[in-house]
Short mmCIF file of C-alpha atoms in Angstrom, two decimals:
data_model
loop_
_atom_site.label_atom_id
_atom_site.label_comp_id
_atom_site.label_asym_id
_atom_site.label_seq_id
_atom_site.Cartn_x
_atom_site.Cartn_y
_atom_site.Cartn_z
CA UNK J 1354 0.00 0.00 0.00
CA UNK J 1355 1.52 3.29 -1.08
CA UNK J 1356 0.26 6.63 -2.41
CA UNK J 1357 2.53 9.65 -2.88
CA UNK J 1358 0.62 11.58 -5.54
CA UNK J 1359 -2.75 12.09 -7.16
CA UNK J 1360 -1.64 11.07 -10.65
CA UNK J 1361 0.96 8.31 -10.68
CA UNK J 1362 -0.07 4.94 -12.11
CA UNK J 1363 -3.02 3.57 -10.13
CA UNK J 1364 -2.66 -0.10 -9.17
CA UNK J 1365 -5.27 -0.82 -6.47
CA UNK J 1366 -8.43 1.07 -5.55
CA UNK J 1367 -11.19 0.64 -2.98
CA UNK J 1368 -14.77 1.03 -4.28
CA UNK J 1369 -18.19 0.34 -2.84
CA UNK J 1370 -20.80 -1.06 -5.23
CA UNK J 1371 -24.11 0.56 -4.25
CA UNK J 1372 -26.82 -1.84 -3.18
CA UNK J 1373 -29.77 -2.06 -0.79
CA UNK J 1374 -28.76 1.08 1.11
CA UNK J 1375 -29.68 3.20 -1.94
CA UNK J 1376 -33.11 1.58 -2.00
CA UNK J 1377 -33.67 2.97 1.50
CA UNK J 1378 -33.76 6.52 0.12
CA UNK J 1379 -37.21 8.13 -0.08
CA UNK J 1380 -38.50 11.69 -0.51
CA UNK J 1381 -38.89 11.75 3.28
CA UNK J 1382 -35.27 11.01 4.10
CA UNK J 1383 -33.08 11.82 1.09
CA UNK J 1384 -32.21 15.29 2.40
CA UNK J 1385 -31.15 14.04 5.82
CA UNK J 1386 -29.18 11.25 4.13
CA UNK J 1387 -27.44 13.89 1.93
CA UNK J 1388 -28.81 12.90 -1.48
CA UNK J 1389 -30.21 15.45 -3.92
CA UNK J 1390 -32.55 12.91 -5.52
CA UNK J 1391 -33.82 9.36 -5.39
CA UNK J 1392 -31.50 7.23 -7.53
CA UNK J 1393 -32.67 4.40 -9.75
CA UNK J 1394 -30.77 1.67 -7.93
CA UNK J 1395 -30.30 -0.87 -10.71
CA UNK J 1396 -29.10 1.83 -13.11
CA UNK J 1397 -26.72 3.18 -10.46
CA UNK J 1398 -25.30 -0.33 -10.11
CA UNK J 1399 -24.88 -0.61 -13.88
CA UNK J 1400 -23.05 2.72 -13.95
CA UNK J 1401 -20.84 1.69 -11.06
CA UNK J 1402 -20.05 -1.67 -12.67
CA UNK J 1403 -19.01 0.17 -15.83
CA UNK J 1404 -16.78 2.46 -13.74
CA UNK J 1405 -15.10 -0.55 -12.10
CA UNK J 1406 -14.63 -2.25 -15.46
CA UNK J 1407 -13.09 0.90 -16.95
CA UNK J 1408 -10.50 0.75 -14.16
CA UNK J 1409 -9.88 -3.00 -14.51
CA UNK J 1410 -9.43 -2.68 -18.26
CA UNK J 1411 -6.55 -0.33 -17.56
CA UNK J 1412 -4.80 -2.66 -15.13
CA UNK J 1413 -6.29 -1.45 -11.84
CA UNK J 1414 -7.14 -3.98 -9.12
CA UNK J 1415 -10.59 -3.20 -7.71
CA UNK J 1416 -11.36 -4.04 -4.08
CA UNK J 1417 -14.95 -3.82 -2.87
CA UNK J 1418 -15.63 -2.47 0.60
CA UNK J 1419 -18.63 -4.77 1.12
CA UNK J 1420 -16.55 -7.88 0.43
CA UNK J 1421 -13.73 -6.70 2.68
CA UNK J 1422 -16.26 -5.98 5.43
CA UNK J 1423 -17.79 -9.47 5.26
CA UNK J 1424 -14.31 -10.99 5.46
CA UNK J 1425 -13.42 -8.70 8.36
CA UNK J 1426 -16.53 -9.85 10.24
CA UNK J 1427 -15.16 -13.40 10.37
CA UNK J 1428 -12.67 -12.01 12.90
CA UNK J 1429 -14.41 -12.26 16.32
CA UNK J 1430 -12.85 -9.06 17.66
CA UNK J 1431 -14.00 -7.07 14.62
CA UNK J 1432 -17.50 -8.54 14.77
CA UNK J 1433 -17.84 -7.70 18.45
CA UNK J 1434 -16.52 -4.17 17.90
CA UNK J 1435 -18.86 -3.35 15.01
CA UNK J 1436 -21.89 -4.92 16.67
CA UNK J 1437 -21.23 -3.00 19.87
CA UNK J 1438 -20.95 0.17 17.83
CA UNK J 1439 -24.49 0.00 16.45
CA UNK J 1440 -25.91 -1.20 19.77
CA UNK J 1441 -24.42 1.79 21.60
CA UNK J 1442 -26.94 4.19 20.03
CA UNK J 1443 -28.74 5.77 22.98
CA UNK J 1444 -32.01 6.07 21.09
CA UNK J 1445 -32.53 2.29 21.15
CA UNK J 1446 -33.31 1.84 24.83
CA UNK J 1447 -32.66 -1.36 26.75
CA UNK J 1448 -35.48 -3.55 25.42
CA UNK J 1449 -34.91 -2.81 21.74
CA UNK J 1450 -31.14 -3.00 22.20
CA UNK J 1451 -31.46 -6.51 23.58
CA UNK J 1452 -33.71 -7.52 20.68
CA UNK J 1453 -31.34 -6.10 18.09
CA UNK J 1454 -28.35 -7.74 19.78
CA UNK J 1455 -30.04 -11.13 19.52
CA UNK J 1456 -30.96 -10.55 15.89
CA UNK J 1457 -27.44 -9.53 14.90
CA UNK J 1458 -25.89 -12.45 16.77
CA UNK J 1459 -27.85 -14.85 14.54
CA UNK J 1460 -26.49 -13.42 11.25
CA UNK J 1461 -23.59 -14.84 9.27
CA UNK J 1462 -20.78 -12.42 8.27
CA UNK J 1463 -22.24 -11.70 4.81
CA UNK J 1464 -25.68 -10.84 6.14
CA UNK J 1465 -24.29 -8.88 9.08
CA UNK J 1466 -22.19 -6.84 6.69
CA UNK J 1467 -25.27 -6.10 4.60
CA UNK J 1468 -27.13 -4.89 7.70
CA UNK J 1469 -24.27 -2.65 8.80
CA UNK J 1470 -24.31 -1.01 5.36
CA UNK J 1471 -27.99 -1.06 4.37
CA UNK J 1472 -29.40 -0.59 7.86
CA UNK J 1473 -32.29 -2.32 9.57
CA UNK J 1474 -35.86 -1.11 9.27
CA UNK J 1475 -38.51 -1.27 12.00
CA UNK J 1476 -40.58 -3.77 10.04
CA UNK J 1477 -37.62 -6.13 9.57
CA UNK J 1478 -37.25 -7.02 13.21
CA UNK J 1479 -39.75 -8.21 15.82
CA UNK J 1480 -37.88 -8.13 19.12
CA UNK J 1481 -39.25 -10.36 21.83
CA UNK J 1482 -41.03 -8.39 24.53
CA UNK J 1483 -41.48 -5.33 22.33
CA UNK J 1484 -40.47 -2.41 24.49
CA UNK J 1485 -41.63 1.18 24.49
CA UNK J 1486 -39.05 2.43 21.97
CA UNK J 1487 -39.96 -0.17 19.37
CA UNK J 1488 -43.70 0.30 19.87
CA UNK J 1489 -43.49 4.08 19.53
CA UNK J 1490 -41.37 4.02 16.38
CA UNK J 1491 -42.99 4.83 13.06
CA UNK J 1492 -43.15 1.77 10.83
CA UNK J 1493 -40.88 3.60 8.35
CA UNK J 1494 -38.18 4.36 10.92
CA UNK J 1495 -34.79 2.68 10.96
CA UNK J 1496 -33.50 0.74 13.92
CA UNK J 1497 -30.06 0.92 12.29
CA UNK J 1498 -29.64 3.75 9.80
CA UNK J 1499 -28.49 2.95 6.23
CA UNK J 1500 -25.24 4.33 4.79
CA UNK J 1501 -26.01 5.37 1.19
CA UNK J 1502 -22.97 7.68 1.11
CA UNK J 1503 -20.62 4.73 1.61
CA UNK J 1504 -20.49 4.84 -2.20
CA UNK J 1505 -18.02 7.71 -1.78
CA UNK J 1506 -15.08 5.71 -0.44
CA UNK J 1507 -12.69 8.65 -0.85
CA UNK J 1508 -14.05 10.36 2.24
CA UNK J 1509 -13.61 7.74 4.96
CA UNK J 1510 -9.92 7.00 4.43
CA UNK J 1511 -6.84 8.52 2.80
CA UNK J 1512 -3.49 6.87 2.12
CA UNK J 1513 -0.40 9.04 2.48
CA UNK J 1514 2.58 7.01 1.34
CA UNK J 1515 2.40 3.77 3.35
CA UNK J 1516 0.04 4.95 6.10
CA UNK J 1517 -3.71 5.35 6.19
CA UNK J 1518 -5.73 8.14 7.76
CA UNK J 1519 -9.16 6.89 8.75
CA UNK J 1520 -11.03 10.16 8.78
CA UNK J 1521 -13.57 11.85 11.03
CA UNK J 1522 -16.72 12.60 9.03
CA UNK J 1523 -18.62 15.79 9.85
CA UNK J 1524 -22.21 14.94 8.91
CA UNK J 1525 -24.21 12.81 11.34
CA UNK J 1526 -25.60 10.67 8.50
CA UNK J 1527 -22.08 9.57 7.57
CA UNK J 1528 -20.21 9.13 10.85
CA UNK J 1529 -20.76 5.37 11.13
CA UNK J 1530 -19.01 4.84 7.76
CA UNK J 1531 -15.61 5.23 9.36
CA UNK J 1532 -16.33 2.54 11.96
CA UNK J 1533 -16.41 0.11 9.03
CA UNK J 1534 -13.22 1.31 7.35
CA UNK J 1535 -11.47 1.55 10.73
CA UNK J 1536 -12.28 -2.11 11.44
CA UNK J 1537 -11.26 -3.24 7.94
CA UNK J 1538 -7.84 -1.59 8.13
CA UNK J 1539 -7.13 -3.01 11.59
CA UNK J 1540 -8.51 -6.53 11.22
CA UNK J 1541 -8.55 -7.62 7.56
CA UNK J 1542 -5.56 -9.80 6.53
CA UNK J 1543 -4.98 -7.62 3.46
CA UNK J 1544 -3.94 -4.73 5.70
CA UNK J 1545 -1.91 -6.50 8.37
CA UNK J 1546 0.76 -4.10 9.57
CA UNK J 1547 -0.87 -1.00 8.11
CA UNK J 1548 -0.11 1.95 10.35
CA UNK J 1549 -2.96 4.33 11.15
CA UNK J 1550 -2.23 8.02 10.76
CA UNK J 1551 -5.60 9.39 11.93
CA UNK J 1552 -8.77 7.99 13.47
CA UNK J 1553 -12.49 8.84 13.70
CA UNK J 1554 -12.28 10.17 17.28
CA UNK J 1555 -10.24 13.18 16.15
CA UNK J 1556 -11.28 16.54 14.67
CA UNK J 1557 -13.26 16.52 11.43
CA UNK J 1558 -11.32 15.77 8.25
CA UNK J 1559 -12.83 14.21 5.12
CA UNK J 1560 -10.87 12.54 2.34
CA UNK J 1561 -12.46 14.62 -0.40
CA UNK J 1562 -10.62 17.60 1.09
CA UNK J 1563 -7.18 15.95 0.96
CA UNK J 1564 -5.09 16.15 -2.22
CA UNK J 1565 -1.64 14.56 -2.35
CA UNK J 1566 -0.27 17.15 -4.78
CA UNK J 1567 3.21 15.63 -4.96
CA UNK J 1568 5.48 13.50 -2.80
CA UNK J 1569 5.56 15.16 0.64
CA UNK J 1570 3.09 17.91 -0.35
CA UNK J 1571 -0.57 17.86 0.72
CA UNK J 1572 -3.43 20.30 0.23
CA UNK J 1573 -6.32 20.16 2.70
CA UNK J 1574 -9.56 21.96 1.98
CA UNK J 1575 -11.23 23.64 4.94
CA UNK J 1576 -14.95 24.28 4.63
CA UNK J 1577 -18.27 22.49 5.15
CA UNK J 1578 -16.75 19.12 6.08
CA UNK J 1579 -13.14 19.65 7.24
CA UNK J 1580 -12.48 22.05 10.12
CA UNK J 1581 -9.36 24.17 10.71
CA UNK J 1582 -8.67 21.99 13.76
CA UNK J 1583 -8.91 18.84 11.65
CA UNK J 1584 -6.57 20.25 9.03
CA UNK J 1585 -4.11 21.27 11.74
CA UNK J 1586 -4.22 17.82 13.38
CA UNK J 1587 -3.60 16.00 10.09
CA UNK J 1588 -0.83 18.45 9.18
CA UNK J 1589 0.85 17.83 12.55
CA UNK J 1590 0.74 14.09 12.05
CA UNK J 1591 2.00 13.92 8.47
CA UNK J 1592 4.81 16.38 9.15
CA UNK J 1593 5.86 14.69 12.40
CA UNK J 1594 5.86 11.31 10.64
CA UNK J 1595 8.06 12.65 7.83
CA UNK J 1596 5.32 12.03 5.26
CA UNK J 1597 5.10 15.67 4.16
CA UNK J 1598 7.29 18.74 4.35
CA UNK J 1599 4.46 21.12 3.38
CA UNK J 1600 0.71 21.15 3.93
CA UNK J 1601 -1.48 23.79 2.29
CA UNK J 1602 -4.67 24.67 4.18
CA UNK J 1603 -7.15 25.90 1.57
CA UNK J 1604 -10.43 27.57 2.65
CA UNK J 1605 -13.43 26.80 0.43
CA UNK J 1606 -17.00 28.04 0.63
CA UNK J 1607 -19.16 26.20 3.14
CA UNK J 1608 -21.80 25.30 0.58
CA UNK J 1609 -23.31 22.11 -0.84
CA UNK J 1610 -21.85 22.82 -4.28
CA UNK J 1611 -18.32 23.07 -2.87
CA UNK J 1612 -18.47 20.60 -0.01
CA UNK J 1613 -14.91 19.33 -0.60
CA UNK J 1614 -11.76 20.66 -2.23
CA UNK J 1615 -12.03 17.95 -4.88
CA UNK J 1616 -15.36 19.38 -6.06
CA UNK J 1617 -13.48 22.44 -7.37
CA UNK J 1618 -9.99 21.09 -8.14
CA UNK J 1619 -8.38 17.74 -9.00
CA UNK J 1620 -5.04 16.83 -10.55
CA UNK J 1621 -4.81 15.34 -14.05
CA UNK J 1622 -1.04 15.53 -14.58
CA UNK J 1623 2.05 16.05 -12.46
CA UNK J 1624 1.79 19.78 -13.10
CA UNK J 1625 -1.86 20.28 -14.09
CA UNK J 1626 -5.25 20.60 -12.40
CA UNK J 1627 -8.78 20.83 -13.70
CA UNK J 1628 -10.30 23.68 -11.75
CA UNK J 1629 -13.49 25.70 -11.41
CA UNK J 1630 -12.53 29.02 -13.05
CA UNK J 1631 -14.65 31.10 -10.66
CA UNK J 1632 -12.19 30.13 -7.91
CA UNK J 1633 -8.90 29.83 -9.78
CA UNK J 1634 -7.79 33.38 -9.04
CA UNK J 1635 -9.36 33.75 -5.60
CA UNK J 1636 -8.46 30.47 -3.90
CA UNK J 1637 -5.96 31.09 -1.10
CA UNK J 1638 -3.71 28.80 0.92
CA UNK J 1639 -2.01 28.96 4.30
CA UNK J 1640 1.37 27.20 4.05
CA UNK J 1641 2.10 24.91 6.99
CA UNK J 1642 5.58 23.50 7.61
CA UNK J 1643 7.38 22.41 10.74
CA UNK J 1644 9.78 20.23 12.61
CA UNK J 1645 8.41 17.42 14.74
CA UNK J 1646 5.20 18.56 16.45
CA UNK J 1647 5.98 22.26 16.06
CA UNK J 1648 4.13 23.82 13.13
CA UNK J 1649 4.95 27.04 11.33
CA UNK J 1650 2.14 28.80 9.49
CA UNK J 1651 2.78 31.34 6.74
CA UNK J 1652 0.13 33.95 5.83
CA UNK J 1653 -2.30 33.19 3.00
CA UNK J 1654 -1.27 33.60 -0.60
CA UNK J 1655 -2.76 32.46 -3.94
CA UNK J 1656 -3.25 28.69 -3.91
CA UNK J 1657 -1.77 28.10 -7.36
CA UNK J 1658 1.37 30.04 -6.43
CA UNK J 1659 1.78 28.33 -3.05
CA UNK J 1660 1.17 24.88 -4.56
CA UNK J 1661 3.74 25.33 -7.34
CA UNK J 1662 6.37 26.49 -4.87
CA UNK J 1663 5.74 23.56 -2.51
CA UNK J 1664 5.79 21.09 -5.41
CA UNK J 1665 9.06 22.50 -6.73
CA UNK J 1666 7.69 23.45 -10.17
CA UNK J 1667 7.52 26.76 -12.02
CA UNK J 1668 3.74 26.83 -12.22
CA UNK J 1669 0.66 24.66 -11.92
CA UNK J 1670 -1.23 24.50 -15.22
CA UNK J 1671 -4.97 25.13 -14.94
CA UNK J 1672 -7.59 23.55 -17.18
CA UNK J 1673 -10.93 25.28 -16.76
CA UNK J 1674 -14.26 23.60 -16.09
CA UNK J 1675 -16.41 24.52 -19.10
CA UNK J 1676 -15.89 27.33 -21.61
CA UNK J 1677 -18.17 30.08 -20.29
CA UNK J 1678 -19.48 31.05 -16.81
CA UNK J 1679 -22.84 29.29 -17.17
CA UNK J 1680 -21.34 26.05 -18.51
CA UNK J 1681 -18.63 26.20 -15.86
CA UNK J 1682 -21.19 26.50 -13.08
CA UNK J 1683 -23.33 23.67 -14.48
CA UNK J 1684 -20.42 21.31 -14.99
CA UNK J 1685 -18.88 22.08 -11.59
CA UNK J 1686 -22.24 21.10 -10.04
CA UNK J 1687 -22.17 17.91 -12.14
CA UNK J 1688 -18.70 17.03 -10.78
CA UNK J 1689 -16.77 18.14 -13.84
CA UNK J 1690 -13.80 18.89 -11.57
CA UNK J 1691 -14.04 15.57 -9.75
CA UNK J 1692 -11.78 13.44 -11.95
CA UNK J 1693 -9.83 10.33 -10.97
CA UNK J 1694 -6.34 10.09 -12.45
CA UNK J 1695 -5.33 6.56 -13.50
CA UNK J 1696 -1.93 7.81 -14.64
CA UNK J 1697 -0.40 11.13 -15.70
CA UNK J 1698 -2.56 12.62 -18.47
CA UNK J 1699 -5.18 9.83 -18.14
CA UNK J 1700 -8.31 10.36 -16.06
CA UNK J 1701 -11.86 9.14 -15.53
CA UNK J 1702 -14.68 11.70 -15.76
CA UNK J 1703 -18.45 11.80 -16.09
CA UNK J 1704 -19.47 11.86 -19.75
CA UNK J 1705 -22.13 14.51 -19.11
CA UNK J 1706 -19.50 17.23 -18.62
CA UNK J 1707 -18.99 17.64 -22.36
CA UNK J 1708 -17.17 20.97 -22.39
CA UNK J 1709 -14.85 20.18 -19.49
CA UNK J 1710 -13.89 16.87 -21.07
CA UNK J 1711 -13.18 18.65 -24.35
CA UNK J 1712 -11.02 21.17 -22.48
CA UNK J 1713 -9.08 18.31 -20.91
CA UNK J 1714 -8.47 16.66 -24.26
CA UNK J 1715 -7.33 19.92 -25.84
CA UNK J 1716 -4.77 20.11 -23.02
CA UNK J 1717 -3.44 16.63 -23.85
CA UNK J 1718 -5.35 14.69 -21.18
CA UNK J 1719 -6.97 11.41 -22.24
CA UNK J 1720 -10.46 11.12 -20.75
CA UNK J 1721 -12.17 7.84 -19.93
CA UNK J 1722 -15.85 8.78 -19.97
CA UNK J 1723 -18.35 7.03 -17.70
CA UNK J 1724 -22.05 7.62 -17.19
CA UNK J 1725 -23.18 8.96 -13.84
CA UNK J 1726 -26.78 10.08 -14.17
CA UNK J 1727 -27.80 8.05 -11.11
CA UNK J 1728 -24.48 7.88 -9.26
CA UNK J 1729 -24.26 11.67 -9.25
CA UNK J 1730 -27.42 12.13 -7.19
CA UNK J 1731 -25.30 11.93 -4.04
CA UNK J 1732 -23.03 14.77 -5.26
CA UNK J 1733 -19.86 12.94 -6.13
CA UNK J 1734 -17.83 11.99 -9.18
CA UNK J 1735 -15.14 9.41 -10.01
CA UNK J 1736 -12.66 10.74 -7.45
CA UNK J 1737 -15.27 10.75 -4.70
CA UNK J 1738 -16.19 7.14 -5.50
CA UNK J 1739 -12.63 5.81 -5.23
CA UNK J 1740 -9.97 5.46 -2.56
CA UNK J 1741 -6.55 4.73 -4.10
CA UNK J 1742 -4.64 2.22 -1.99
CA UNK J 1743 -1.67 1.59 -4.25
CA UNK J 1744 -0.03 3.85 -6.81
CA UNK J 1745 3.42 3.58 -8.33
CA UNK J 1746 5.88 5.97 -6.66
CA UNK J 1747 5.93 9.20 -8.63
CA UNK J 1748 9.71 9.40 -8.77
#
């Protein structure tokens, strides 16, 4: 496991194929579960399968989070930990908690993994003895909430060289996602010996805000999902561990359209980014360096200038989203900036962002187009849906 850039040759990636958890979305709960619409589940699965195949056809090993979770649940310690996690919810009460505990204890690892991801509805369990909490629940309520955003595997963990940061997700609907990734990285045989750089008990940081710009250079977006305290904590840890000499803290608007740094900027070559033009000139960065646990923070300056200096290059080339302000705004909303680099000058992007993809190709970037009409309803593109675990070293 090793990642020291956003663009070097991708070898292994973690995805989550959407399943029953998407079918839990309704007009009553899609807002609270952070989806802008109700996806057509079978079509979303077809689109995701095509995404995975596009990666495999270019030599990328695809790991599925659901399969890793089921295998992790064969480890007694992991099973006990994850079961205790869902049973600790204070809203359950003693009677319902006992009923749910008995139900979960009867499930094999595959089925238990499905429940931890897709949730458990009121009508799916009949606990012995009832209990006030169960009786007073609406028949449409969840005893265990589903995790439809697990699709976006980028957010719950980030690899920096040979270490993994299991993140701390800001939105209540997503916080349980990291209990699953945390258990996988600590208990699955594939990750034996993996050293954790961050964990879900710490300040909020989400993977969509973390860009590994170059070996030993990180950018961390600070906005709706990642706090200044979270950025500082991650900066302290990567610098102290010798994984980075420079971290750029980059404020972004605290809005749905710009929830993460990778919704406005992703790398497509060692010296090039695709970027929302409305922000290209205004995006600022605080430069964080240090020795050991002592951080030094330089005043803000233009992001593109600070990034180029930290990366040791003359300038960072910018490829605009769209050709005009209206197209740029539309295609930024449709995740035109949210590309996944398979190698330098080779990236995956949603086909719907016609102008941005054309801009990329004019700049010498090969674009692997995938459909995302249903996948995009959760506000995420190819980068959001993928967590690189192994890339070739950049140098």
